[in-house]
């Protein structure tokens, strides 16, 4: 096996093992209920520990250099020139409300350049520190890979600001060749879009410089490599650099379909045959929704497991007796030499963190940019408001409180995982208790938002620094309050569902024992449908008989 082939196999294997991670949704400002641009992201990777990143604004001396480490592995890749001025970044949003998310599509493994310096994660966070607009971020990212080389495999980026949102797709040129081929398409203001680990840009308008940007050799390089030989007008980036296979369809495109299906029934119905492998017509890059989407709509979409669709995973044997919408990895398995698969929904247990970014042009940047942030699985977390001016990370969200092998009571990541792992085995029995607390908190933050921002605006007129301090303190308070409430939820769950029974609850509180030391409870046992399946599988093995 040649070195190049060996490298390709290793890279492809790593992509498969990582489980087709991450999902992004995009909502244009005229497609949103409040005129904001919305971008969501989930960082899905088994073993990844989550916290809220922070890069403070800074000035740097002439000639300063910056070390680059691969975001996934921490491997040192090299140095780049540091910018003279860098901006405050909290999570994946900077102080000018610029937001960047990503999903890895991998693509052709022979195009990875392991000698490159800029990996996809470093591109995101360096660009956020250097950009005031989405277009500027695109230029920063593409200039960086041109100068220093691109280390990662194929990547889709969501790049947005308060006025516009773009999807940019990028892949390298192979070992030792600096740069990348790429294309960026602006999402129309009245549309929604999504990507989920499969390249989604097919044909694009080569003459629309306002809404489509691309590397000069994006088509010629494909011709040179033998990936494409048709007319320029027929060129598809996705077909050339990331040909669709079964995993790309069923594990990746299906998540995009589910988002579209939630908000455009016509689109959902039209492309169901496609995601089932019965049609070859790809879904559009963007669509118009049936109605305008709110931040809460996007949060709910991030919690989806295909419920209520033909792909619903809560009703079959794999869901167990309590209809859990989760499956253990890996995604594929073999029985008697035949390969099968589990569905890969939008919400998944291996998330390190997720967010829904809200960017608003009608407000000053410190007030307009909100990163609704949660640790762990979007379905099992609470999205709390993190304002883009925040320059002090709340303790539960901060780096250093535990890690991937060290539990910490001060870590939101571990507290959310603790509750989630308690609920999943008895999902249908316990989920409503969690949902009630989750809804209560998120409803509170939503209803408080206008008042908080009204106060911040008044302070901003007096002093932008006072407004920043106010919103930083509010960000801190909501994070701490939520994690404390989640600890109380964990205590409630372990007491109420102790030993497989369920204690009675009245007015939100467990009913205390009238006498003695035994609280009133019920034993819900297993659902009737599950018991019928047990009898089918075991016959008379457990049938009661009358002794003679």
PDB file of N, CA and C in Angstrom, residues 435-503:
ATOM      1  N   UNK A 435     -38.594  18.204  30.731  1.00  0.00           N
ATOM      2  CA  UNK A 435     -39.162  19.200  29.814  1.00  0.00           C
ATOM      3  C   UNK A 435     -39.801  20.360  30.585  1.00  0.00           C
ATOM      4  N   UNK A 436     -40.453  20.056  31.697  1.00  0.00           N
ATOM      5  CA  UNK A 436     -41.126  21.104  32.462  1.00  0.00           C
ATOM      6  C   UNK A 436     -40.121  22.135  32.972  1.00  0.00           C
ATOM      7  N   UNK A 437     -38.981  21.666  33.464  1.00  0.00           N
ATOM      8  CA  UNK A 437     -37.956  22.584  33.971  1.00  0.00           C
ATOM      9  C   UNK A 437     -37.279  23.318  32.819  1.00  0.00           C
ATOM     10  N   UNK A 438     -36.995  22.592  31.759  1.00  0.00           N
ATOM     11  CA  UNK A 438     -36.374  23.194  30.577  1.00  0.00           C
ATOM     12  C   UNK A 438     -37.244  24.315  30.021  1.00  0.00           C
ATOM     13  N   UNK A 439     -38.534  24.046  29.873  1.00  0.00           N
ATOM     14  CA  UNK A 439     -39.470  25.052  29.341  1.00  0.00           C
ATOM     15  C   UNK A 439     -39.602  26.245  30.283  1.00  0.00           C
ATOM     16  N   UNK A 440     -39.688  25.969  31.556  1.00  0.00           N
ATOM     17  CA  UNK A 440     -39.805  27.049  32.535  1.00  0.00           C
ATOM     18  C   UNK A 440     -38.626  28.019  32.426  1.00  0.00           C
ATOM     19  N   UNK A 441     -37.423  27.487  32.338  1.00  0.00           N
ATOM     20  CA  UNK A 441     -36.228  28.328  32.265  1.00  0.00           C
ATOM     21  C   UNK A 441     -36.170  29.084  30.943  1.00  0.00           C
ATOM     22  N   UNK A 442     -36.385  28.377  29.834  1.00  0.00           N
ATOM     23  CA  UNK A 442     -36.281  29.044  28.531  1.00  0.00           C
ATOM     24  C   UNK A 442     -37.408  30.049  28.323  1.00  0.00           C
ATOM     25  N   UNK A 443     -38.596  29.761  28.834  1.00  0.00           N
ATOM     26  CA  UNK A 443     -39.681  30.748  28.781  1.00  0.00           C
ATOM     27  C   UNK A 443     -39.309  31.998  29.575  1.00  0.00           C
ATOM     28  N   UNK A 444     -38.679  31.801  30.715  1.00  0.00           N
ATOM     29  CA  UNK A 444     -38.269  32.931  31.549  1.00  0.00           C
ATOM     30  C   UNK A 444     -37.261  33.808  30.817  1.00  0.00           C
ATOM     31  N   UNK A 445     -36.273  33.183  30.190  1.00  0.00           N
ATOM     32  CA  UNK A 445     -35.255  33.960  29.471  1.00  0.00           C
ATOM     33  C   UNK A 445     -35.858  34.694  28.275  1.00  0.00           C
ATOM     34  N   UNK A 446     -36.801  34.032  27.600  1.00  0.00           N
ATOM     35  CA  UNK A 446     -37.435  34.665  26.444  1.00  0.00           C
ATOM     36  C   UNK A 446     -38.269  35.873  26.880  1.00  0.00           C
ATOM     37  N   UNK A 447     -39.046  35.713  27.924  1.00  0.00           N
ATOM     38  CA  UNK A 447     -39.910  36.814  28.366  1.00  0.00           C
ATOM     39  C   UNK A 447     -39.106  37.963  28.961  1.00  0.00           C
ATOM     40  N   UNK A 448     -37.941  37.660  29.514  1.00  0.00           N
ATOM     41  CA  UNK A 448     -37.104  38.703  30.120  1.00  0.00           C
ATOM     42  C   UNK A 448     -36.276  39.462  29.091  1.00  0.00           C
ATOM     43  N   UNK A 449     -36.149  38.920  27.880  1.00  0.00           N
ATOM     44  CA  UNK A 449     -35.193  39.471  26.920  1.00  0.00           C
ATOM     45  C   UNK A 449     -35.453  40.941  26.589  1.00  0.00           C
ATOM     46  N   UNK A 450     -36.703  41.288  26.310  1.00  0.00           N
ATOM     47  CA  UNK A 450     -36.983  42.669  25.909  1.00  0.00           C
ATOM     48  C   UNK A 450     -36.679  43.647  27.038  1.00  0.00           C
ATOM     49  N   UNK A 451     -37.011  43.279  28.269  1.00  0.00           N
ATOM     50  CA  UNK A 451     -36.726  44.153  29.397  1.00  0.00           C
ATOM     51  C   UNK A 451     -35.245  44.307  29.660  1.00  0.00           C
ATOM     52  N   UNK A 452     -34.527  43.205  29.585  1.00  0.00           N
ATOM     53  CA  UNK A 452     -33.072  43.254  29.777  1.00  0.00           C
ATOM     54  C   UNK A 452     -32.422  44.131  28.719  1.00  0.00           C
ATOM     55  N   UNK A 453     -32.861  43.961  27.486  1.00  0.00           N
ATOM     56  CA  UNK A 453     -32.233  44.728  26.403  1.00  0.00           C
ATOM     57  C   UNK A 453     -32.643  46.195  26.430  1.00  0.00           C
ATOM     58  N   UNK A 454     -33.847  46.477  26.895  1.00  0.00           N
ATOM     59  CA  UNK A 454     -34.259  47.866  27.058  1.00  0.00           C
ATOM     60  C   UNK A 454     -33.371  48.569  28.085  1.00  0.00           C
ATOM     61  N   UNK A 455     -33.092  47.884  29.183  1.00  0.00           N
ATOM     62  CA  UNK A 455     -32.199  48.439  30.202  1.00  0.00           C
ATOM     63  C   UNK A 455     -30.783  48.598  29.656  1.00  0.00           C
ATOM     64  N   UNK A 456     -30.340  47.611  28.884  1.00  0.00           N
ATOM     65  CA  UNK A 456     -28.987  47.678  28.310  1.00  0.00           C
ATOM     66  C   UNK A 456     -28.867  48.849  27.338  1.00  0.00           C
ATOM     67  N   UNK A 457     -29.922  49.111  26.564  1.00  0.00           N
ATOM     68  CA  UNK A 457     -29.891  50.221  25.609  1.00  0.00           C
ATOM     69  C   UNK A 457     -29.794  51.568  26.321  1.00  0.00           C
ATOM     70  N   UNK A 458     -30.515  51.691  27.427  1.00  0.00           N
ATOM     71  CA  UNK A 458     -30.420  52.937  28.193  1.00  0.00           C
ATOM     72  C   UNK A 458     -29.008  53.136  28.731  1.00  0.00           C
ATOM     73  N   UNK A 459     -28.412  52.051  29.232  1.00  0.00           N
ATOM     74  CA  UNK A 459     -27.036  52.141  29.710  1.00  0.00           C
ATOM     75  C   UNK A 459     -26.069  52.433  28.572  1.00  0.00           C
ATOM     76  N   UNK A 460     -26.369  51.860  27.388  1.00  0.00           N
ATOM     77  CA  UNK A 460     -25.492  52.053  26.230  1.00  0.00           C
ATOM     78  C   UNK A 460     -25.430  53.528  25.833  1.00  0.00           C
ATOM     79  N   UNK A 461     -26.572  54.213  25.931  1.00  0.00           N
ATOM     80  CA  UNK A 461     -26.592  55.643  25.612  1.00  0.00           C
ATOM     81  C   UNK A 461     -25.718  56.433  26.583  1.00  0.00           C
ATOM     82  N   UNK A 462     -25.685  55.970  27.813  1.00  0.00           N
ATOM     83  CA  UNK A 462     -24.856  56.626  28.830  1.00  0.00           C
ATOM     84  C   UNK A 462     -23.393  56.231  28.692  1.00  0.00           C
ATOM     85  N   UNK A 463     -23.163  54.927  28.497  1.00  0.00           N
ATOM     86  CA  UNK A 463     -21.796  54.408  28.394  1.00  0.00           C
ATOM     87  C   UNK A 463     -21.835  52.992  27.836  1.00  0.00           C
ATOM     88  N   UNK A 464     -21.253  52.742  26.655  1.00  0.00           N
ATOM     89  CA  UNK A 464     -21.209  51.376  26.120  1.00  0.00           C
ATOM     90  C   UNK A 464     -20.557  50.389  27.083  1.00  0.00           C
ATOM     91  N   UNK A 465     -19.597  50.874  27.861  1.00  0.00           N
ATOM     92  CA  UNK A 465     -18.918  49.984  28.803  1.00  0.00           C
ATOM     93  C   UNK A 465     -19.870  49.522  29.906  1.00  0.00           C
ATOM     94  N   UNK A 466     -20.758  50.418  30.356  1.00  0.00           N
ATOM     95  CA  UNK A 466     -21.743  50.032  31.371  1.00  0.00           C
ATOM     96  C   UNK A 466     -22.721  49.003  30.822  1.00  0.00           C
ATOM     97  N   UNK A 467     -23.130  49.178  29.572  1.00  0.00           N
ATOM     98  CA  UNK A 467     -24.028  48.203  28.952  1.00  0.00           C
ATOM     99  C   UNK A 467     -23.350  46.840  28.844  1.00  0.00           C
ATOM    100  N   UNK A 468     -22.075  46.853  28.465  1.00  0.00           N
ATOM    101  CA  UNK A 468     -21.325  45.598  28.347  1.00  0.00           C
ATOM    102  C   UNK A 468     -21.230  44.900  29.704  1.00  0.00           C
ATOM    103  N   UNK A 469     -20.926  45.642  30.746  1.00  0.00           N
ATOM    104  CA  UNK A 469     -20.835  45.042  32.082  1.00  0.00           C
ATOM    105  C   UNK A 469     -22.184  44.472  32.519  1.00  0.00           C
ATOM    106  N   UNK A 470     -23.263  45.202  32.233  1.00  0.00           N
ATOM    107  CA  UNK A 470     -24.602  44.752  32.594  1.00  0.00           C
ATOM    108  C   UNK A 470     -24.940  43.436  31.900  1.00  0.00           C
ATOM    109  N   UNK A 471     -24.678  43.351  30.603  1.00  0.00           N
ATOM    110  CA  UNK A 471     -25.016  42.145  29.846  1.00  0.00           C
ATOM    111  C   UNK A 471     -24.082  40.983  30.193  1.00  0.00           C
ATOM    112  N   UNK A 472     -22.836  41.285  30.512  1.00  0.00           N
ATOM    113  CA  UNK A 472     -21.916  40.236  30.966  1.00  0.00           C
ATOM    114  C   UNK A 472     -22.402  39.647  32.286  1.00  0.00           C
ATOM    115  N   UNK A 473     -22.848  40.511  33.185  1.00  0.00           N
ATOM    116  CA  UNK A 473     -23.372  40.031  34.474  1.00  0.00           C
ATOM    117  C   UNK A 473     -24.656  39.222  34.285  1.00  0.00           C
ATOM    118  N   UNK A 474     -25.507  39.655  33.353  1.00  0.00           N
ATOM    119  CA  UNK A 474     -26.738  38.906  33.087  1.00  0.00           C
ATOM    120  C   UNK A 474     -26.414  37.536  32.488  1.00  0.00           C
ATOM    121  N   UNK A 475     -25.466  37.494  31.570  1.00  0.00           N
ATOM    122  CA  UNK A 475     -25.012  36.223  30.995  1.00  0.00           C
ATOM    123  C   UNK A 475     -24.534  35.289  32.098  1.00  0.00           C
ATOM    124  N   UNK A 476     -23.749  35.812  33.017  1.00  0.00           N
ATOM    125  CA  UNK A 476     -23.219  35.019  34.121  1.00  0.00           C
ATOM    126  C   UNK A 476     -24.343  34.508  35.019  1.00  0.00           C
ATOM    127  N   UNK A 477     -25.276  35.376  35.334  1.00  0.00           N
ATOM    128  CA  UNK A 477     -26.358  35.012  36.246  1.00  0.00           C
ATOM    129  C   UNK A 477     -27.239  33.916  35.665  1.00  0.00           C
ATOM    130  N   UNK A 478     -27.603  34.035  34.401  1.00  0.00           N
ATOM    131  CA  UNK A 478     -28.490  33.027  33.803  1.00  0.00           C
ATOM    132  C   UNK A 478     -27.806  31.670  33.722  1.00  0.00           C
ATOM    133  N   UNK A 479     -26.510  31.656  33.428  1.00  0.00           N
ATOM    134  CA  UNK A 479     -25.786  30.383  33.356  1.00  0.00           C
ATOM    135  C   UNK A 479     -25.729  29.718  34.724  1.00  0.00           C
ATOM    136  N   UNK A 480     -25.350  30.476  35.729  1.00  0.00           N
ATOM    137  CA  UNK A 480     -25.224  29.912  37.076  1.00  0.00           C
ATOM    138  C   UNK A 480     -26.584  29.442  37.605  1.00  0.00           C
ATOM    139  N   UNK A 481     -27.612  30.272  37.431  1.00  0.00           N
ATOM    140  CA  UNK A 481     -28.947  29.919  37.914  1.00  0.00           C
ATOM    141  C   UNK A 481     -29.445  28.640  37.256  1.00  0.00           C
ATOM    142  N   UNK A 482     -29.204  28.516  35.954  1.00  0.00           N
ATOM    143  CA  UNK A 482     -29.687  27.348  35.215  1.00  0.00           C
ATOM    144  C   UNK A 482     -28.992  26.073  35.663  1.00  0.00           C
ATOM    145  N   UNK A 483     -27.685  26.130  35.833  1.00  0.00           N
ATOM    146  CA  UNK A 483     -26.960  24.926  36.266  1.00  0.00           C
ATOM    147  C   UNK A 483     -27.362  24.539  37.687  1.00  0.00           C
ATOM    148  N   UNK A 484     -27.551  25.516  38.550  1.00  0.00           N
ATOM    149  CA  UNK A 484     -28.031  25.205  39.902  1.00  0.00           C
ATOM    150  C   UNK A 484     -29.407  24.537  39.850  1.00  0.00           C
ATOM    151  N   UNK A 485     -30.265  25.046  38.974  1.00  0.00           N
ATOM    152  CA  UNK A 485     -31.608  24.454  38.839  1.00  0.00           C
ATOM    153  C   UNK A 485     -31.515  23.033  38.296  1.00  0.00           C
ATOM    154  N   UNK A 486     -30.564  22.791  37.426  1.00  0.00           N
ATOM    155  CA  UNK A 486     -30.400  21.457  36.838  1.00  0.00           C
ATOM    156  C   UNK A 486     -29.892  20.456  37.878  1.00  0.00           C
ATOM    157  N   UNK A 487     -29.068  20.929  38.804  1.00  0.00           N
ATOM    158  CA  UNK A 487     -28.640  20.052  39.905  1.00  0.00           C
ATOM    159  C   UNK A 487     -29.848  19.642  40.745  1.00  0.00           C
ATOM    160  N   UNK A 488     -30.747  20.589  41.007  1.00  0.00           N
ATOM    161  CA  UNK A 488     -31.963  20.281  41.753  1.00  0.00           C
ATOM    162  C   UNK A 488     -32.836  19.294  40.996  1.00  0.00           C
ATOM    163  N   UNK A 489     -32.870  19.441  39.662  1.00  0.00           N
ATOM    164  CA  UNK A 489     -33.627  18.491  38.840  1.00  0.00           C
ATOM    165  C   UNK A 489     -33.055  17.084  38.996  1.00  0.00           C
ATOM    166  N   UNK A 490     -31.730  16.970  38.986  1.00  0.00           N
ATOM    167  CA  UNK A 490     -31.091  15.659  39.152  1.00  0.00           C
ATOM    168  C   UNK A 490     -31.469  15.040  40.493  1.00  0.00           C
ATOM    169  N   UNK A 491     -31.459  15.858  41.551  1.00  0.00           N
ATOM    170  CA  UNK A 491     -31.843  15.352  42.864  1.00  0.00           C
ATOM    171  C   UNK A 491     -33.299  14.877  42.860  1.00  0.00           C
ATOM    172  N   UNK A 492     -34.156  15.638  42.201  1.00  0.00           N
ATOM    173  CA  UNK A 492     -35.578  15.279  42.106  1.00  0.00           C
ATOM    174  C   UNK A 492     -35.745  13.943  41.386  1.00  0.00           C
ATOM    175  N   UNK A 493     -35.029  13.780  40.267  1.00  0.00           N
ATOM    176  CA  UNK A 493     -35.189  12.565  39.460  1.00  0.00           C
ATOM    177  C   UNK A 493     -34.703  11.330  40.198  1.00  0.00           C
ATOM    178  N   UNK A 494     -33.565  11.421  40.875  1.00  0.00           N
ATOM    179  CA  UNK A 494     -33.033  10.226  41.541  1.00  0.00           C
ATOM    180  C   UNK A 494     -33.946   9.806  42.686  1.00  0.00           C
ATOM    181  N   UNK A 495     -34.603  10.781  43.338  1.00  0.00           N
ATOM    182  CA  UNK A 495     -35.523  10.446  44.422  1.00  0.00           C
ATOM    183  C   UNK A 495     -36.849   9.918  43.866  1.00  0.00           C
ATOM    184  N   UNK A 496     -37.378  10.598  42.858  1.00  0.00           N
ATOM    185  CA  UNK A 496     -38.693  10.196  42.365  1.00  0.00           C
ATOM    186  C   UNK A 496     -38.673   8.826  41.691  1.00  0.00           C
ATOM    187  N   UNK A 497     -37.603   8.518  40.953  1.00  0.00           N
ATOM    188  CA  UNK A 497     -37.584   7.280  40.166  1.00  0.00           C
ATOM    189  C   UNK A 497     -36.680   6.222  40.775  1.00  0.00           C
ATOM    190  N   UNK A 498     -36.404   6.321  42.058  1.00  0.00           N
ATOM    191  CA  UNK A 498     -35.544   5.380  42.744  1.00  0.00           C
ATOM    192  C   UNK A 498     -36.057   3.939  42.609  1.00  0.00           C
ATOM    193  N   UNK A 499     -35.145   3.038  42.216  1.00  0.00           N
ATOM    194  CA  UNK A 499     -35.414   1.592  42.153  1.00  0.00           C
ATOM    195  C   UNK A 499     -36.517   1.207  41.178  1.00  0.00           C
ATOM    196  N   UNK A 500     -36.736   2.017  40.158  1.00  0.00           N
ATOM    197  CA  UNK A 500     -37.674   1.634  39.112  1.00  0.00           C
ATOM    198  C   UNK A 500     -39.123   1.953  39.396  1.00  0.00           C
ATOM    199  N   UNK A 501     -39.417   2.456  40.581  1.00  0.00           N
ATOM    200  CA  UNK A 501     -40.781   2.901  40.891  1.00  0.00           C
ATOM    201  C   UNK A 501     -40.885   4.394  40.589  1.00  0.00           C
ATOM    202  N   UNK A 502     -42.053   4.967  40.859  1.00  0.00           N
ATOM    203  CA  UNK A 502     -42.239   6.400  40.611  1.00  0.00           C
ATOM    204  C   UNK A 502     -43.098   6.978  41.733  1.00  0.00           C
ATOM    205  N   UNK A 503     -42.497   7.896  42.487  1.00  0.00           N
ATOM    206  CA  UNK A 503     -43.232   8.529  43.574  1.00  0.00           C
ATOM    207  C   UNK A 503     -44.249   9.511  43.015  1.00  0.00           C
TER     208      UNK A 503
END
